[in-house]
Amino acid sequence: MKIVLQRVSSASVAVNGEICGKIGNGYLVLLGAGQGDTEQDCRKLADKMINLRIFSDENDKINLSLNDVGGELLVVSQFTLYADCHKGNRPNFIRAGRPDEAERLYNYFIEYCRNSGKHVESGVFGADMKVELVNDGPFTIVLNCENGIIS
């Protein structure tokens, strides 16, 4: 499982011109599920993400977590995080999870974050989405989890 985490002051996602998810201060999370990913991977990534200290404190030091600032989450599915571009100019997505399993894990990740006390908005799995954000920093982190190990 992979996520691209962007610290934002605001973000929204729309499908067919209608906003389906919108947050203020927090994280825009682009989430891709790969073959063999598990619920354990979801939990490990979510816990790591929620507890990352990447918000500024009163001394302008990056020292506060999402919990500390009362931040929100906007989670958007993105299978293209599994693009393999090493051959030719057209990426393949062979390592991306099957759509049914990827959607199940996407929904599990969202519910896990909600059950952790976070306000979570989301996109629509498999839809053509338009994402807008105001990247705060900019501050972007990529996290991977395979077999319960985060890198």
Short mmCIF file of C-alpha atoms in Angstrom, two decimals:
data_model
loop_
_atom_site.label_atom_id
_atom_site.label_comp_id
_atom_site.label_asym_id
_atom_site.label_seq_id
_atom_site.Cartn_x
_atom_site.Cartn_y
_atom_site.Cartn_z
CA MET A 1 0.00 0.00 0.00
CA LYS A 2 1.23 3.46 -0.84
CA ILE A 3 0.14 6.94 0.16
CA VAL A 4 1.18 10.37 -0.94
CA LEU A 5 0.47 12.67 1.96
CA GLN A 6 0.22 16.42 1.39
CA ARG A 7 -0.15 18.86 4.25
CA VAL A 8 -2.88 21.27 3.19
CA SER A 9 -4.66 24.33 4.47
CA SER A 10 -7.66 23.20 2.38
CA ALA A 11 -8.56 20.55 -0.17
CA SER A 12 -11.60 19.27 -2.04
CA VAL A 13 -12.54 16.55 -4.49
CA ALA A 14 -15.35 16.69 -7.04
CA VAL A 15 -17.05 14.10 -9.24
CA ASN A 16 -19.12 15.29 -12.21
CA GLY A 17 -18.75 18.89 -11.03
CA GLU A 18 -20.15 18.15 -7.54
CA ILE A 19 -17.92 18.40 -4.48
CA CYS A 20 -18.06 15.09 -2.60
CA GLY A 21 -15.31 15.80 -0.06
CA LYS A 22 -13.86 18.99 1.39
CA ILE A 23 -11.54 19.72 4.32
CA GLY A 24 -9.69 22.59 5.92
CA ASN A 25 -6.35 22.19 7.69
CA GLY A 26 -5.03 18.63 7.47
CA TYR A 27 -3.87 16.07 4.92
CA LEU A 28 -4.82 15.26 1.37
CA VAL A 29 -4.09 11.53 1.17
CA LEU A 30 -3.69 9.85 -2.22
CA LEU A 31 -3.98 6.13 -1.52
CA GLY A 32 -3.08 3.21 -3.75
CA ALA A 33 -3.58 -0.44 -2.86
CA GLY A 34 -1.29 -3.01 -4.43
CA GLN A 35 -1.40 -6.74 -4.89
CA GLY A 36 -1.09 -8.52 -1.55
CA ASP A 37 -1.91 -5.50 0.60
CA THR A 38 -3.79 -6.20 3.83
CA GLU A 39 -5.83 -4.53 6.53
CA GLN A 40 -2.69 -4.61 8.69
CA ASP A 41 -0.97 -2.42 6.06
CA CYS A 42 -3.92 0.01 6.25
CA ARG A 43 -3.68 0.23 10.03
CA LYS A 44 0.10 0.68 10.04
CA LEU A 45 -0.03 3.46 7.43
CA ALA A 46 -2.95 5.22 9.07
CA ASP A 47 -1.31 5.16 12.51
CA LYS A 48 1.99 6.42 11.10
CA MET A 49 0.26 9.18 9.12
CA ILE A 50 -1.89 10.38 12.02
CA ASN A 51 1.08 10.53 14.37
CA LEU A 52 3.61 12.11 12.00
CA ARG A 53 4.82 15.39 13.45
CA ILE A 54 4.85 17.64 10.40
CA PHE A 55 2.87 20.67 11.57
CA SER A 56 4.58 23.73 13.00
CA ASP A 57 4.45 24.51 16.72
CA GLU A 58 4.43 27.97 18.35
CA ASN A 59 8.19 28.26 17.68
CA ASP A 60 7.71 27.46 13.99
CA LYS A 61 9.37 24.04 14.47
CA ILE A 62 7.89 21.02 12.72
CA ASN A 63 6.80 19.28 15.89
CA LEU A 64 3.01 18.72 15.90
CA SER A 65 0.88 15.83 14.65
CA LEU A 66 -2.52 15.79 12.99
CA ASN A 67 -3.98 15.03 16.42
CA ASP A 68 -2.21 18.04 17.96
CA VAL A 69 -3.68 20.49 15.43
CA GLY A 70 -7.13 18.91 15.11
CA GLY A 71 -6.48 18.30 11.42
CA GLU A 72 -8.82 16.63 8.94
CA LEU A 73 -8.27 14.04 6.21
CA LEU A 74 -9.34 13.94 2.59
CA VAL A 75 -8.64 10.43 1.22
CA VAL A 76 -8.66 9.89 -2.54
CA SER A 77 -8.04 6.54 -4.25
CA GLN A 78 -5.19 6.57 -6.75
CA PHE A 79 -4.14 3.30 -8.36
CA THR A 80 -1.64 5.21 -10.52
CA LEU A 81 0.73 5.23 -7.53
CA TYR A 82 1.57 1.72 -8.75
CA ALA A 83 2.65 2.87 -12.21
CA ASP A 84 5.63 0.93 -13.53
CA CYS A 85 7.48 3.18 -15.98
CA HIS A 86 10.77 1.35 -16.36
CA LYS A 87 9.98 0.00 -19.85
CA GLY A 88 8.90 2.28 -22.66
CA ASN A 89 6.83 5.41 -22.30
CA ARG A 90 3.47 3.94 -21.37
CA PRO A 91 3.15 2.96 -17.71
CA ASN A 92 1.66 -0.37 -16.73
CA PHE A 93 -0.28 -0.98 -13.55
CA ILE A 94 0.26 -4.71 -13.10
CA ARG A 95 1.25 -4.26 -9.43
CA ALA A 96 -1.93 -2.35 -8.56
CA GLY A 97 -4.49 -4.30 -6.58
CA ARG A 98 -7.57 -5.80 -8.19
CA PRO A 99 -10.31 -3.14 -8.18
CA ASP A 100 -12.64 -5.03 -5.82
CA GLU A 101 -9.90 -5.68 -3.26
CA ALA A 102 -8.44 -2.17 -3.65
CA GLU A 103 -11.87 -0.63 -3.02
CA ARG A 104 -12.36 -2.80 0.08
CA LEU A 105 -8.99 -1.68 1.48
CA TYR A 106 -9.67 1.96 0.57
CA ASN A 107 -12.93 1.86 2.51
CA TYR A 108 -11.26 0.02 5.39
CA PHE A 109 -8.54 2.73 5.58
CA ILE A 110 -11.18 5.47 5.70
CA GLU A 111 -13.19 3.73 8.42
CA TYR A 112 -10.06 3.00 10.45
CA CYS A 113 -9.13 6.70 10.35
CA ARG A 114 -12.68 7.69 11.35
CA ASN A 115 -12.61 5.19 14.22
CA SER A 116 -9.34 6.82 15.32
CA GLY A 117 -11.34 10.01 15.92
CA LYS A 118 -10.44 11.84 12.73
CA HIS A 119 -12.82 13.82 10.54
CA VAL A 120 -12.46 12.09 7.17
CA GLU A 121 -13.84 13.08 3.79
CA SER A 122 -13.26 11.02 0.65
CA GLY A 123 -13.50 10.79 -3.07
CA VAL A 124 -15.42 8.14 -5.00
CA PHE A 125 -13.46 4.98 -5.72
CA GLY A 126 -12.91 4.48 -9.46
CA ALA A 127 -14.48 7.79 -10.46
CA ASP A 128 -12.91 10.50 -12.58
CA MET A 129 -12.19 13.03 -9.83
CA LYS A 130 -11.01 16.61 -9.82
CA VAL A 131 -8.88 17.44 -6.79
CA GLU A 132 -8.09 20.96 -5.62
CA LEU A 133 -5.75 21.78 -2.79
CA VAL A 134 -3.77 24.52 -1.16
CA ASN A 135 -0.54 22.75 -0.27
CA ASP A 136 0.80 24.07 3.03
CA GLY A 137 4.56 24.37 2.82
CA PRO A 138 4.56 22.68 0.39
CA PHE A 139 4.99 19.57 2.48
CA THR A 140 4.62 16.19 0.76
CA ILE A 141 5.61 12.75 2.05
CA VAL A 142 5.42 9.34 0.39
CA LEU A 143 4.81 6.32 2.63
CA ASN A 144 4.85 2.66 1.59
CA CYS A 145 3.80 -0.36 3.59
CA GLU A 146 4.58 -3.91 2.54
CA ASN A 147 4.03 -6.86 4.86
CA GLY A 148 3.45 -4.49 7.76
CA ILE A 149 6.75 -2.65 7.26
CA ILE A 150 6.67 1.08 6.53
CA SER A 151 9.27 2.75 4.35
#
